[in-house]
Coordinates of C-alpha atoms in Angstrom, one line a residue:
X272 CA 30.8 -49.5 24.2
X273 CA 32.7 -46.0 23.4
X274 CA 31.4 -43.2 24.3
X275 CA 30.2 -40.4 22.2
X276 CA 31.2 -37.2 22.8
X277 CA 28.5 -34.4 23.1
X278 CA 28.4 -32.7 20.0
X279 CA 29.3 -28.9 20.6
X280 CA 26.9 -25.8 19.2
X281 CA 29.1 -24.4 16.8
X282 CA 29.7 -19.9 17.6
X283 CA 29.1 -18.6 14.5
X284 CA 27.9 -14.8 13.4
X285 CA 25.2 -14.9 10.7
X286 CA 26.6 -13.5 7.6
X287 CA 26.2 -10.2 6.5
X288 CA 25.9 -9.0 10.8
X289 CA 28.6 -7.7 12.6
X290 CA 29.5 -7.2 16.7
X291 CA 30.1 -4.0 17.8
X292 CA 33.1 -3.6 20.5
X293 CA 32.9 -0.8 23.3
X294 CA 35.1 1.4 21.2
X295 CA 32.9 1.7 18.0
X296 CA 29.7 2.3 20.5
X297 CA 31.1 4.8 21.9
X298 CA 32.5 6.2 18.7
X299 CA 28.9 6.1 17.4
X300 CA 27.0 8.0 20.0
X301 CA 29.8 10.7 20.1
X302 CA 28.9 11.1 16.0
X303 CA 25.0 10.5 16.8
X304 CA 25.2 13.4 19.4
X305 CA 26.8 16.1 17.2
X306 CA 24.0 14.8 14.2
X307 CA 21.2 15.4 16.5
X308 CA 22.7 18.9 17.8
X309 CA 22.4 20.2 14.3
X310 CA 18.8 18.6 13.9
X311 CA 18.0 20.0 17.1
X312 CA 19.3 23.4 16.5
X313 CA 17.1 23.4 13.2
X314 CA 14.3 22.4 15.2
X315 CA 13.3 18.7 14.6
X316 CA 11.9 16.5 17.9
X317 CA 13.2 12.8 18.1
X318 CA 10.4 10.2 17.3
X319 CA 10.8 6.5 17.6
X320 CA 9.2 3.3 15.1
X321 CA 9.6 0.0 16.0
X322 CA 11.9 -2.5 14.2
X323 CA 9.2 -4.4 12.9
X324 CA 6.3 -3.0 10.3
X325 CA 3.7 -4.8 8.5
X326 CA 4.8 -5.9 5.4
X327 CA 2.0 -4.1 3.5
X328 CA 3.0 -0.8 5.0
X329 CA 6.1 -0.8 4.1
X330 CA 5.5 -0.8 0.4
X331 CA 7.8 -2.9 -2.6
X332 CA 10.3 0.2 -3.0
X333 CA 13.6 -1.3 -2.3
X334 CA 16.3 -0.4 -5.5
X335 CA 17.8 -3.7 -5.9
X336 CA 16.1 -7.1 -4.4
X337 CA 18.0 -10.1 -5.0
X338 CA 15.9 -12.4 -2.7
X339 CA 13.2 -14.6 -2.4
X340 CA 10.9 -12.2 -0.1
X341 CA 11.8 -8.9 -2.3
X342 CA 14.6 -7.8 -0.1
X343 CA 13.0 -7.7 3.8
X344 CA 13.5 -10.4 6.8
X345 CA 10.3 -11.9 7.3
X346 CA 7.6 -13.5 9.8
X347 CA 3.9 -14.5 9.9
X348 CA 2.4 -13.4 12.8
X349 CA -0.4 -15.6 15.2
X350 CA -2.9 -13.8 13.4
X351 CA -1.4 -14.7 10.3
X352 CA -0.3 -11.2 9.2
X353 CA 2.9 -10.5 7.3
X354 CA 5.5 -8.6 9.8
X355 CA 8.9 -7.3 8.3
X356 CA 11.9 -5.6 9.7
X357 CA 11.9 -2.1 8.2
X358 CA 14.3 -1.8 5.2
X359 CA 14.5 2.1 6.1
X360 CA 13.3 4.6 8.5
X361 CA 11.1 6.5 6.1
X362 CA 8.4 4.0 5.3
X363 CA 7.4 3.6 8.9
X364 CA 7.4 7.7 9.4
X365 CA 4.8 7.7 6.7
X366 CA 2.7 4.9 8.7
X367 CA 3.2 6.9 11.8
X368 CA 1.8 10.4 10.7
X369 CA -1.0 8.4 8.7
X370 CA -2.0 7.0 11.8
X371 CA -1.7 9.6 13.9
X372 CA -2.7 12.4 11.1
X373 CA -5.4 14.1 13.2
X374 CA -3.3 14.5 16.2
X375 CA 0.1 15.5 14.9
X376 CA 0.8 19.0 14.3
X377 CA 1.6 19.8 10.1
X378 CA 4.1 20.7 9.2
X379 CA 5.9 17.2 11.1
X380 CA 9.5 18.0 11.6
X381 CA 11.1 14.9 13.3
X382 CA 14.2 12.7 13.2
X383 CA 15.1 8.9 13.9
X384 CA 18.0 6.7 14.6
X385 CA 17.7 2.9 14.1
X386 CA 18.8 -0.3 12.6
X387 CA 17.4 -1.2 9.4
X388 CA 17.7 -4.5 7.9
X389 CA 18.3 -5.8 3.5
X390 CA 17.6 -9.0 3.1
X391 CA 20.6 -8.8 0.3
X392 CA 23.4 -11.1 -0.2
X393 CA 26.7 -9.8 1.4
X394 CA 29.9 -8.5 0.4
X395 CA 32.6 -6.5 1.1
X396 CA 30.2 -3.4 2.4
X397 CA 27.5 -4.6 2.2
X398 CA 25.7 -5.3 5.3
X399 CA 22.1 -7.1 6.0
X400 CA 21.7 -4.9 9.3
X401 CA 23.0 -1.2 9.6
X402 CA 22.2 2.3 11.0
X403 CA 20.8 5.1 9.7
X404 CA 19.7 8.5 11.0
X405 CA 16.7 10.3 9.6
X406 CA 15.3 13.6 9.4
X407 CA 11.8 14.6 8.0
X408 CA 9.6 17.1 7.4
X409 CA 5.7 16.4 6.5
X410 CA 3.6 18.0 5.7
X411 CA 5.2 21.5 3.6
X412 CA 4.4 21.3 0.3
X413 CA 7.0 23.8 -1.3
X414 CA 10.6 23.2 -2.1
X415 CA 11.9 25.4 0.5
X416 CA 11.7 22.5 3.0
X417 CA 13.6 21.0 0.2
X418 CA 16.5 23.1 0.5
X419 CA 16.7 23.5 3.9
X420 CA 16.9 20.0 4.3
X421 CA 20.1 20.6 1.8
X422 CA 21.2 23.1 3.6
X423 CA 20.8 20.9 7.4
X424 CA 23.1 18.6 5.5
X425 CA 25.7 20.7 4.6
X426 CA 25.8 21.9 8.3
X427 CA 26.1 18.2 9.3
X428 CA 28.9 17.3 7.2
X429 CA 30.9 20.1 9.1
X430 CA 29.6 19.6 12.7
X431 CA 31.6 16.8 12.1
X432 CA 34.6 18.0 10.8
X433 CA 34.4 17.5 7.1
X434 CA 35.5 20.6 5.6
X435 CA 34.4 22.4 2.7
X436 CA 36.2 21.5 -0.5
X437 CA 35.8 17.6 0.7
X438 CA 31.7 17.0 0.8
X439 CA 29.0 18.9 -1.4
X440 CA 25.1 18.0 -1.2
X441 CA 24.4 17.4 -5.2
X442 CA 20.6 18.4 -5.9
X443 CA 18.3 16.6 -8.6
X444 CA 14.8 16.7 -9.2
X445 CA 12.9 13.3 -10.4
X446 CA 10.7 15.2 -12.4
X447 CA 13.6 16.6 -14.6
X448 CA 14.4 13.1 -14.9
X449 CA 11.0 11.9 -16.0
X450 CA 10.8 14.5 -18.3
X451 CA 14.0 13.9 -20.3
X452 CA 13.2 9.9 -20.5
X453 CA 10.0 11.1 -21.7
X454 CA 11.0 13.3 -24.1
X455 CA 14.1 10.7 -25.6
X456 CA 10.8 8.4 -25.9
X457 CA 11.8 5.7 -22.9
X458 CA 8.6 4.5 -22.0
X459 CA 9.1 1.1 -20.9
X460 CA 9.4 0.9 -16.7
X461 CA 12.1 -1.5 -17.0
X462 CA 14.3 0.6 -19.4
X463 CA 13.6 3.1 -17.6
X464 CA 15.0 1.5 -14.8
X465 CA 18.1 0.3 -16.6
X466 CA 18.3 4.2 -18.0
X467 CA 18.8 5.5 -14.5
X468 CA 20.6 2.7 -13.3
X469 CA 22.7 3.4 -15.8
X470 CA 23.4 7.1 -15.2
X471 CA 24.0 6.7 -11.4
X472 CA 26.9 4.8 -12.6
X473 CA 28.7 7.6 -13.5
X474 CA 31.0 8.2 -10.9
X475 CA 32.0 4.6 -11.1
X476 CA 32.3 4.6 -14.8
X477 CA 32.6 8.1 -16.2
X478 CA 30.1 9.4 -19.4
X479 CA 31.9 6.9 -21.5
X480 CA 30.7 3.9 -19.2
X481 CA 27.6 5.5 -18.8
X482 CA 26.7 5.9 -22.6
X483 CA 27.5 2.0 -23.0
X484 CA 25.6 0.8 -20.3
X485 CA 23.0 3.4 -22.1
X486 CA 23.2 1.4 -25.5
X487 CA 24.2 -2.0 -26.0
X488 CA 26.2 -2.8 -22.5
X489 CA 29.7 -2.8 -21.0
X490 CA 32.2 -5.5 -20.4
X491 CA 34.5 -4.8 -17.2
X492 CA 38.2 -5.8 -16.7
X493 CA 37.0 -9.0 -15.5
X494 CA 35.5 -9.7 -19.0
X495 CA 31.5 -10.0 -17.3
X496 CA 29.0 -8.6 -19.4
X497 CA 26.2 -6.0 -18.2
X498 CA 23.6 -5.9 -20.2
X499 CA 22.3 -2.1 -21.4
X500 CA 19.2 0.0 -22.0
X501 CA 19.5 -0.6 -25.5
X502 CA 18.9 3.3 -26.2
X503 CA 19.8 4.4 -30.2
X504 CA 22.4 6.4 -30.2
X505 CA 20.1 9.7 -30.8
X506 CA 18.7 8.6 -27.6
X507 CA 21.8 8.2 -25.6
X508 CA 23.1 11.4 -26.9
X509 CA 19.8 13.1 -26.2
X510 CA 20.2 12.0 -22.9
X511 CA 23.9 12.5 -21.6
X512 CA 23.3 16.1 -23.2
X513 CA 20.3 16.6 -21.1
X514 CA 22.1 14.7 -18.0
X515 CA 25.7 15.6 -17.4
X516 CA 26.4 19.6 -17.6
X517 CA 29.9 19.1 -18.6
X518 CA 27.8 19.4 -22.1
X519 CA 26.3 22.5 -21.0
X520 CA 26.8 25.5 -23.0
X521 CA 26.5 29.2 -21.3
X522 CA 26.6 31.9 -23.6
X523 CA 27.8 35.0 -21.1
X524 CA 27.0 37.3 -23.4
X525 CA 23.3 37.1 -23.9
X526 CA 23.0 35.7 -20.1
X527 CA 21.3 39.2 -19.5
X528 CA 19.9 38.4 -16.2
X529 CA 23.0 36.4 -15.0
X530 CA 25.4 39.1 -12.1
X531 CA 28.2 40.0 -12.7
X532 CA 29.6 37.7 -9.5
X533 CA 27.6 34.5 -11.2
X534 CA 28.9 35.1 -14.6
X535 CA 32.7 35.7 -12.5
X536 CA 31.9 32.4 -10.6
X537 CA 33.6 30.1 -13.1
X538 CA 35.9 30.6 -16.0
X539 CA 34.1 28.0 -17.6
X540 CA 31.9 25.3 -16.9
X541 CA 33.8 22.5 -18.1
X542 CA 36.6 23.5 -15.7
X543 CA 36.2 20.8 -12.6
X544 CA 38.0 23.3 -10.2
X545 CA 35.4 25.8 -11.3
X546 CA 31.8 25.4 -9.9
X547 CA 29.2 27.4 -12.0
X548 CA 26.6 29.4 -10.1
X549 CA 24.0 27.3 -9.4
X550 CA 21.1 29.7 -10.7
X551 CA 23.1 30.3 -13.7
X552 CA 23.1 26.9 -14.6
X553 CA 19.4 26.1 -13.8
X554 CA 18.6 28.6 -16.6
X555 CA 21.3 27.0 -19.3
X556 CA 19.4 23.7 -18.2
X557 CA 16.0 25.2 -18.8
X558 CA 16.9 26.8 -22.2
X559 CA 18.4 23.5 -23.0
X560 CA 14.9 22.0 -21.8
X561 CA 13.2 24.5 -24.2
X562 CA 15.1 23.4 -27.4
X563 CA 15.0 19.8 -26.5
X564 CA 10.9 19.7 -25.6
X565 CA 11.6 18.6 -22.1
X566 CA 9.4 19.6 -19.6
X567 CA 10.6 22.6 -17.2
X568 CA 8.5 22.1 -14.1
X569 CA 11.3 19.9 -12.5
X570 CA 14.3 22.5 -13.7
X571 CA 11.8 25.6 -11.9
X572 CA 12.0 23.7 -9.2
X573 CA 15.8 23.2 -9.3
X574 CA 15.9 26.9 -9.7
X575 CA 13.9 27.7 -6.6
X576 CA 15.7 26.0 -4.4
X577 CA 18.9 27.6 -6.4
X578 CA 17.5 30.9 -5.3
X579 CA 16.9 29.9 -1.9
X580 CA 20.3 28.0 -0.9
X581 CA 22.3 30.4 -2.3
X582 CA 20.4 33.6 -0.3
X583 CA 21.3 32.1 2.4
X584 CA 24.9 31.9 1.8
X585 CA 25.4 28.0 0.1
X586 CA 27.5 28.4 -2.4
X587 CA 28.1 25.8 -5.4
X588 CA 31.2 24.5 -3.3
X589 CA 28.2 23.3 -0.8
X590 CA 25.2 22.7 -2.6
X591 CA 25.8 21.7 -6.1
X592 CA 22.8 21.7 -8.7
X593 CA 23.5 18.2 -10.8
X594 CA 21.3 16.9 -13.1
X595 CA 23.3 13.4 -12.9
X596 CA 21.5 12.6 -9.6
X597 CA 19.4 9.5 -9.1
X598 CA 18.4 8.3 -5.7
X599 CA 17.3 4.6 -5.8
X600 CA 14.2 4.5 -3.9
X601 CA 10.4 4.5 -6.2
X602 CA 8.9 6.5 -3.7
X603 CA 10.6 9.9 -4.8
X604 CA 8.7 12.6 -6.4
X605 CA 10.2 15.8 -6.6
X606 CA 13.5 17.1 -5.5
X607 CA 16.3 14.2 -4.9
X608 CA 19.8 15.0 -3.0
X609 CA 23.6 13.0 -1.5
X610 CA 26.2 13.9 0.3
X611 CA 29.0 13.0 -1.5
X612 CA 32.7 13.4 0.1
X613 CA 35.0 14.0 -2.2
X614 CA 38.3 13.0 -0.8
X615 CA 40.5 9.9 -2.1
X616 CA 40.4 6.5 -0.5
X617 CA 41.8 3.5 -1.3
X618 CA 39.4 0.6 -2.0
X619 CA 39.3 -3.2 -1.6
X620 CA 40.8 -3.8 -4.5
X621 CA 43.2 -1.3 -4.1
X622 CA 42.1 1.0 -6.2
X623 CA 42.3 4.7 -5.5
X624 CA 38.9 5.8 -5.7
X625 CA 36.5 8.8 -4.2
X626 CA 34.4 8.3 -1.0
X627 CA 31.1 9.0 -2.3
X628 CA 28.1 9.3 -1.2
X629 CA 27.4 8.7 2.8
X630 CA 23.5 10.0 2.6
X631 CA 20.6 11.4 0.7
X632 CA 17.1 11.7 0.4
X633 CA 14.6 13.4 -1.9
X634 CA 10.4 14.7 -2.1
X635 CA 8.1 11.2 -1.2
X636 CA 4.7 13.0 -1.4
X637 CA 3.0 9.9 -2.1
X638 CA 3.8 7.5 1.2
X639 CA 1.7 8.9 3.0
X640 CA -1.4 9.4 0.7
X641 CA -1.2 5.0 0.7
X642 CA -2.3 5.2 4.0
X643 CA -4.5 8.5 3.8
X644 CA -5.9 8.6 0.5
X645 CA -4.8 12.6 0.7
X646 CA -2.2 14.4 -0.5
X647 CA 0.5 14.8 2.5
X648 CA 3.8 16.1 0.8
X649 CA 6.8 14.8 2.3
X650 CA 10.4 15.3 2.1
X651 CA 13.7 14.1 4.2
X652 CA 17.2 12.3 4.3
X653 CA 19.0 9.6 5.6
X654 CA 22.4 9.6 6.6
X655 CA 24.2 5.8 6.3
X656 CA 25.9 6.0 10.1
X657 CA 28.4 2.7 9.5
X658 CA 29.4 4.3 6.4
X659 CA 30.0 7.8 7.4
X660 CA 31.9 6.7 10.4
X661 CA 34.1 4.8 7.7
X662 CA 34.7 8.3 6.0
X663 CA 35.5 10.1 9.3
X664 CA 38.2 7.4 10.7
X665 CA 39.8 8.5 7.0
X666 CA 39.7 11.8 7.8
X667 CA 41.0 11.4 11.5
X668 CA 37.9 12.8 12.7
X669 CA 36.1 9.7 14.6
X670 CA 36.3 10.5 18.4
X671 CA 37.5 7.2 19.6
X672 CA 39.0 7.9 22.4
X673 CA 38.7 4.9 25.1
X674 CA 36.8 5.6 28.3
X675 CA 39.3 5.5 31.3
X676 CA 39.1 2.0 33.0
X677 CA 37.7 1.5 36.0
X678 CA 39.2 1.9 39.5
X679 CA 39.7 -1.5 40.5
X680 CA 38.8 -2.3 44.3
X681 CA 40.6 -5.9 45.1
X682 CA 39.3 -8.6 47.3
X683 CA 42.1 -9.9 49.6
X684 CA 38.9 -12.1 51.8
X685 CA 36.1 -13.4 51.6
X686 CA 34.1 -13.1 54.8
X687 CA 31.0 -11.2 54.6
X688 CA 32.0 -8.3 56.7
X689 CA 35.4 -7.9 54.7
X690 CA 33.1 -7.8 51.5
X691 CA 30.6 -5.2 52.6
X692 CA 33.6 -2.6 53.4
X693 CA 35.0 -3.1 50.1
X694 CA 32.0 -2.5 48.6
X695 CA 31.4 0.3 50.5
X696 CA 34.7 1.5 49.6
X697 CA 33.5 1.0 45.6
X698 CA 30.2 2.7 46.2
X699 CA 32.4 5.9 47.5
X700 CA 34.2 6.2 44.8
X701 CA 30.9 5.8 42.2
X702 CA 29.3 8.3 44.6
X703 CA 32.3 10.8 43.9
X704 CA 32.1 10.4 39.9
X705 CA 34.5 7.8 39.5
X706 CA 34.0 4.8 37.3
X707 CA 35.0 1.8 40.1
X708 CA 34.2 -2.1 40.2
X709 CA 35.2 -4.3 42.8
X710 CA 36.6 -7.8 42.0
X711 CA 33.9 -10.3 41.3
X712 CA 36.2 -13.3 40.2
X713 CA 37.6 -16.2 42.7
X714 CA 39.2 -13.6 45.4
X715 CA 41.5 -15.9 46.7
X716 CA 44.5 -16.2 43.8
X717 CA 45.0 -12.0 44.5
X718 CA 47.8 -12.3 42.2
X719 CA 44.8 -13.0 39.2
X720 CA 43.6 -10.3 40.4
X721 CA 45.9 -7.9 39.6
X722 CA 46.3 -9.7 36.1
X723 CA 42.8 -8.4 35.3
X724 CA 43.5 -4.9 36.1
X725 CA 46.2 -4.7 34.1
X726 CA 44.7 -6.9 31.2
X727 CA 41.3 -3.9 31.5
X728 CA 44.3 -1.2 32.0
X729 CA 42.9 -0.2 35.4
X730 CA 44.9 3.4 36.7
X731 CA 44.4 2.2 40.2
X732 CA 43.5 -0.8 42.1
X733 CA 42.9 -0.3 46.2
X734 CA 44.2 -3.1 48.4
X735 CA 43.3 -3.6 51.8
X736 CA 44.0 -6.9 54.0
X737 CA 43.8 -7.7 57.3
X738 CA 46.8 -4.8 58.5
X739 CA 45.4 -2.4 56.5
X740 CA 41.9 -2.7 57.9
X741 CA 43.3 -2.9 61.6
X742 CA 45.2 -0.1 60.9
X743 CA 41.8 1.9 58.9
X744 CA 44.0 2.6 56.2
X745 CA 44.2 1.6 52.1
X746 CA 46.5 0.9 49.9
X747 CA 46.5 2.4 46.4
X748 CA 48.3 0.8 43.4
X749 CA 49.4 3.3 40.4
X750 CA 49.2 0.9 37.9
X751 CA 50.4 3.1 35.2
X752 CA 52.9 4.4 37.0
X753 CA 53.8 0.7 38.4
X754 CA 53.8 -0.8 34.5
X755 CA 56.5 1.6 33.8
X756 CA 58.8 0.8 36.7
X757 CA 58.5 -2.6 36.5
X758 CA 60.7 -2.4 33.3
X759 CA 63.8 -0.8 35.3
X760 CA 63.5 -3.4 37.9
X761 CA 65.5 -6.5 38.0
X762 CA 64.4 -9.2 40.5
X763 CA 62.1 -10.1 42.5
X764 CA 63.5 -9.0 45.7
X765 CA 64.0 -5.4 44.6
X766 CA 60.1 -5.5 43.3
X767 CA 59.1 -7.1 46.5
X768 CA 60.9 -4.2 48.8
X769 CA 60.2 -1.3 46.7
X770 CA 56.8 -1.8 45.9
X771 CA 56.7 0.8 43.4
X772 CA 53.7 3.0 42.6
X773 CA 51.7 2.0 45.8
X774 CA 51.1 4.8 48.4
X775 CA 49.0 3.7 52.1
X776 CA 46.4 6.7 53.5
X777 CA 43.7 6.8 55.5
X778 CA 40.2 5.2 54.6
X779 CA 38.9 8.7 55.0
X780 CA 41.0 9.9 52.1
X781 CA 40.6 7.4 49.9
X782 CA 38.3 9.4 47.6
X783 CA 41.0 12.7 47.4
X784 CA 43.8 10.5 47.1
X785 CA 41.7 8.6 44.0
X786 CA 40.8 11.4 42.4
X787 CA 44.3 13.2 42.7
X788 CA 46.0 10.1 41.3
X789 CA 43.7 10.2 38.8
X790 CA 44.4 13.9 37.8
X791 CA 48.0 13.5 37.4
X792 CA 47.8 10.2 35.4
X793 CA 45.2 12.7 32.7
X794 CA 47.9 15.3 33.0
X795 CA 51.0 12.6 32.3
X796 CA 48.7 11.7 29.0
X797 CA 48.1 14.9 28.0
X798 CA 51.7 15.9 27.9
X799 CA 52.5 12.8 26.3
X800 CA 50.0 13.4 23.4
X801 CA 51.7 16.9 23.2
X802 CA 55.6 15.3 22.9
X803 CA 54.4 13.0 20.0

């Protein structure tokens, strides 16, 4: 009878997931340190939700569900409750002040990093589990909190090294929004959704995209079909006029209350490299507003935080009024905002293309109240992490500098009292600040050994047999130094005599010998970064 062989368990990473190596940890915490510095210095306090919420808390307010449980990762609890990996960071903040409302102190000022999960389908992108970093503030009704929060943004964007001229924070309000569908007669919640799905298209698609994806649809290069708002064209014109301020008209003249340095700030507004004064253009948006019977509390708004952002030295090139803004989430309210970098990047169909957006967030004033039955105004952004490390490998700003290797402390035997001295030997060196591990493999094929140093690019390894120990000396291996000799040298023999790189000193200055080694290895780097 043949045997059958076992069948093996296949490795496989779910799709959608991805593993993380040392490198882009590290890469991440060094970008998560100089995030929180700015959050810190603005003075937000970390606070920490679990991964998992209950499904009713965390509301139905994902923008685009394409799966059988509306977008969210699943389980039924023992007690037969509905638990749900969060789909954000923001939804469980709200559950957190409602629960702890009478303890907390209002105005909440806090911020969160975390994984949050879509249960979307995949694609180049597009990931089911990613990282995003929060900040908050409940609990301030006006729109200064607002701004500020545009204003911690731009400060974030250059902590880490974007320049200006390469990001701005675009500003919105949903109520301006509501007001204009209102007033172009879009009623219907699903048009409406198509409406602003259609005008957050525009970067993709420019205002000729837009205004078919307005009417009847748009057919891409491919040749598939999305279907539109089905607007009339006195709609759709209503509404790009209202929307995009390329179509804004400023009459200098009669702007009586404009300065002279807003009125100087732009040579005119259709001019791309020309950004108009941001409190100029809130008041050609609310005169437009006033002849097309939208409602102004939205565009007051806009100018309020105009006022405020630009008093405190954020120009246009920073903070950017844009009507154009739409922010996916239901749960916005009031004042909506993205980072958007603006630099060129190539895409997967190798198409050159700007960044976009890498973060955003808006006025949620009515999370909370779910929970509380109160009015708790709200108002905060989230920065995508994966995505914004993308953007600053582009820019040659990711810190991704490996961590130095470890000091590797060999095992030449076995015996116990042989193993306790080279692991007093390892604990030394950790005791002195030096990253050090001592061999754990099969100690008795050394010459594996020093394969695995050089395969984790040790600097060092110590060595120390039998003569060595009867002597009460070490021996230390340059490894660097040795890699780069072992290319002049021919044979064996010559290797074997020469034994290049390797010095012999007392166990008592093993530490000082390490650390010196060490020293002139970082100085050997540091002038070879400088030749290049």
């Amino acid at each position: 009878m043949a045997k059958t062989k076992p069948n093996k368990l296949k490795a496989r990473l779910p799709r959608g997931f991805v593993d993380r190596s040392a490198s882009d940890i590290r890469a991440t915490d060094a970008m998560l340190s100089k995030i929180r510095s700015v959050y810190e210095s603005y003075g937000f306090d970390p606070v920490e939700t679990p991964a998992f919420e209950y499904t009713d808390c965390l509301g139905k307010f994902l923008p685009d569900t394409d799966r059988p449980n509306a977008g969210v990762f699943s389980v039924q609890d023992d007690d037969e409750q509905w638990m749900s990996l969060r789909y954000d960071l923001t939804a469980p903040l709200a559950r957190h002040v409602a629960e702890h409302i009478n303890e907390i102190q209002l105005p909440f000022r806090s911020y969160r990093a975390g994984w949050v999960f879509r249960n979307e389908k995949p694609g180049p992108g597009r990931f089911r589990q990613f990282m995003q970093f929060d900040a908050d503030t409940v609990g301030a009704p006006g729109v200064q909190a607002d701004a500020e929060m545009c204003m911690m943004m731009a400060d974030t964007m250059e902590a880490l090294g974007i320049p200006r001229g390469q990001y701005v924070i675009r500003v919105n309000n949903r109520k301006v929004l509501d007001g204009i569908l209102g007033a172009s007669g879009v009623a219907d919640p699903e048009q409406k959704l198509a409406v602003l799905r259609a005008i957050d298209k525009l970067d993709k698609f420019g205002e000729e995209g837009v205004a078919l994806l307005l009417g009847v649809g748009r057919k891409d290069e491919s040749g598939d079909f999305t279907k539109g708002a089905g607007l009339s064209e006195t709609q759709i014109q209503r509404i790009l006029t209202a929307v995009f301020t390329s179509r804004i008209t400023v009459d200098y003249a009669t702007e009586e209350t404009a300065s002279e340095a807003e009125k100087k700030s732009v040579t005119n507004p259709q001019d791309a490299k020309g950004y108009l004064s941001n409190r100029l253009l809130c008041r050609a948006l609310l005169a437009n507003a006033d002849e097309e019977g939208i409602p102004s509390d939205g565009y007051k708004e806009l100018l309020e935080i105009a006022d405020l952002v630009d008093a405190a030295g954020y120009g246009p090139d920073r903070i950017r009024i844009d009507p154009s803004v739409v922010r996916g989430l239901e749960y916005y309210t009031g004042p909506v905002y993205e980072a958007e970098l603006l630099f060129d990047v190539t895409n997967e169909k190798g198409e050159v293309v700007q960044f976009g957006s890498v973060g955003g967030g808006g006025r949620y004033d009515g999370l909370v109240k779910r929970f509380t039955g109160r009015d708790v105004p709200a108002t905060g952004f989230s920065i995508g992490v994966s995505r914004l490390m993308t953007a600053l490998k582009n820019l040659g700003k990711l810190e991704t500098d490996e961590v130095l290797a470890p000091v590797l402390v060999t095992v030449m035997d076995g015996d116990a009292e042989s193993l306790a001295r080279y692991q007093r030997m390892t604990q030394e060196l950790r005791a002195a600040g030096i990253r050090t591990e001592m061999y754990q493999g099969n100690w008795k094929k050394f010459g594996n050994q020093l394969k695995y140093a050089d395969r984790r690019d040790c600097p060092l390894a110590i060595i120390q047999g039998g003569d060595e120990r009867a002597e009460s000396t070490v021996q230390i291996k340059d490894l660097v130094e040795g890699k780069r000799l072992s290319g002049e040298i021919a044979d064996n023999v010559t290797w074997r005599e020469s034994r290049p790189a390797q010095v012999s000193v007392p166990e008592g200055e093993l530490v000082a010998t390490v650390r010196r080694m060490l020293a002139e290895q970082a100085d050997d780097r540091e002038k070879g970064a400088g030749s290049r």
